XYZ file of C-alpha atoms in Angstrom:
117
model
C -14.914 -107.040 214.666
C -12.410 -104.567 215.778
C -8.615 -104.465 214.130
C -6.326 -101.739 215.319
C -3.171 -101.111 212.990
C -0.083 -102.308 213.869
C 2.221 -99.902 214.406
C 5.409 -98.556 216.112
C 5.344 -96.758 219.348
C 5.879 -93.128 218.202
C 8.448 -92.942 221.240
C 10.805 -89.735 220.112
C 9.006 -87.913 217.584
C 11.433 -84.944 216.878
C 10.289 -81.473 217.644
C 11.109 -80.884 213.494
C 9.191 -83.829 212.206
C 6.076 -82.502 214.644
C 5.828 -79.048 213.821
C 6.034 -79.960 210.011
C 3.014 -82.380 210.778
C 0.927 -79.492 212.653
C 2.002 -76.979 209.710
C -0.756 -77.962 207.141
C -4.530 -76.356 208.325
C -6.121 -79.760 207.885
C -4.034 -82.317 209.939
C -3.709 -79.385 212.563
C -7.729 -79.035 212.778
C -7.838 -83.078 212.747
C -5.428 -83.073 215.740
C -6.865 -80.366 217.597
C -10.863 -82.091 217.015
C -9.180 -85.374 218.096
C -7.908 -83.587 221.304
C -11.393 -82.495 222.077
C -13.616 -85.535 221.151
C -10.997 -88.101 221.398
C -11.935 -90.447 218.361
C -13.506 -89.660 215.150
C -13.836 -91.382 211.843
C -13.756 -90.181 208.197
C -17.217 -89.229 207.440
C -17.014 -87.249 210.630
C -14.157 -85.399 209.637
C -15.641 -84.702 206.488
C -18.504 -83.578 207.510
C -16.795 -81.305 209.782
C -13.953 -79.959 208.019
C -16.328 -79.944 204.567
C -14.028 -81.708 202.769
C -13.872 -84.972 200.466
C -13.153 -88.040 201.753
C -9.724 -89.103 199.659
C -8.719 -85.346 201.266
C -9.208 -86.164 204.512
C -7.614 -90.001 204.097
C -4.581 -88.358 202.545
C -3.944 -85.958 205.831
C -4.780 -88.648 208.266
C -2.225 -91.122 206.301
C 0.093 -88.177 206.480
C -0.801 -88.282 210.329
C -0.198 -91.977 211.113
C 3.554 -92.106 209.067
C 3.873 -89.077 211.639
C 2.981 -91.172 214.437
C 0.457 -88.444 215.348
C -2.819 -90.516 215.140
C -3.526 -94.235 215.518
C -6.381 -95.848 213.714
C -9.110 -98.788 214.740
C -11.246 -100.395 212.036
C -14.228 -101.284 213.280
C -16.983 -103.014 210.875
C -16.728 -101.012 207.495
C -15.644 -97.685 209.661
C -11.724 -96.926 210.497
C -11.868 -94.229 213.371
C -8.761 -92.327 214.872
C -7.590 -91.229 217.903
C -4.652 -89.352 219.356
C -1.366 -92.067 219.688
C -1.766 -92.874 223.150
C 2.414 -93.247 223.062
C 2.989 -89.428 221.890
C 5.374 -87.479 223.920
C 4.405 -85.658 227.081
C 5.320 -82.706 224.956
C 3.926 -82.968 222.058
C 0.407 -83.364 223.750
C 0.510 -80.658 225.716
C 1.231 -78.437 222.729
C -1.653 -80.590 220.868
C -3.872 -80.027 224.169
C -3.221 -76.240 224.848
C -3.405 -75.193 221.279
C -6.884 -76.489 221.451
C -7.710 -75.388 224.636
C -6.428 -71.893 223.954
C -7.627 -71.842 220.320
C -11.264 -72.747 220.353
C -12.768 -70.355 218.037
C -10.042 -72.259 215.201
C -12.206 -75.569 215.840
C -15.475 -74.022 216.749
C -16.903 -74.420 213.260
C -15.574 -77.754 212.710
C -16.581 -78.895 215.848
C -19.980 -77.718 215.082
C -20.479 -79.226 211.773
C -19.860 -82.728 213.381
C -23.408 -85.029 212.617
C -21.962 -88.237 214.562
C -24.420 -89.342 216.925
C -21.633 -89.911 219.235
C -19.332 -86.887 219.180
């Protein structure tokens, strides 16, 4: 069974609000990874970022009150995306930081173990 939170459109982030979001090395890595594989859960980010699980929940709750990240729960598992109502703007920064930054993500990327990353 699949349940997606229920949230509000993230319409008019303000540029402040972002940047402040992006400004901690974790949530920007999670943003950036989510860019590039489009949806991940915990234990992927975990394994890929090598940090604990509360960690990683506490950054990607710090994400969704952002409106940055949108979650699905699906079985036992709660995976997140990129909001798919984020500003033109703020995904192009999100999208050219990543494409212009890959050696920041490389190792993260790499560390992923989800058979379908």
């Amino acid at each position: 069974m699949i349940f997606m939170s229920i949230c509000c459109e993230p319409a008019q982030i303000a540029p402040l609000t972002f940047f402040k979001c992006l400004s901690e090395d974790t949530r920007l890595k999670t943003l950036l990874m989510l860019s590039v594989k489009g949806e991940l859960c915990v234990c992927d980010l975990t394994d890929a970022l090598q940090l604990s699980q509360p960690k990683i929940s506490r950054h990607l709750a710090d994400l969704r009150k952002c409106g940055l990240v949108l979650d699905t729960r699906k079985g036992k598992w709660v995976y997140y995306q990129l909001h798919p109502n984020l500003p033109a703007w703020a995904l192009d920064v999100i999208k050219n930081t990543a494409s212009n930054n890959s050696a920041y993500i490389d190792e993260p990327l790499a560390n992923l173990s989800c058979e379908n990353c």
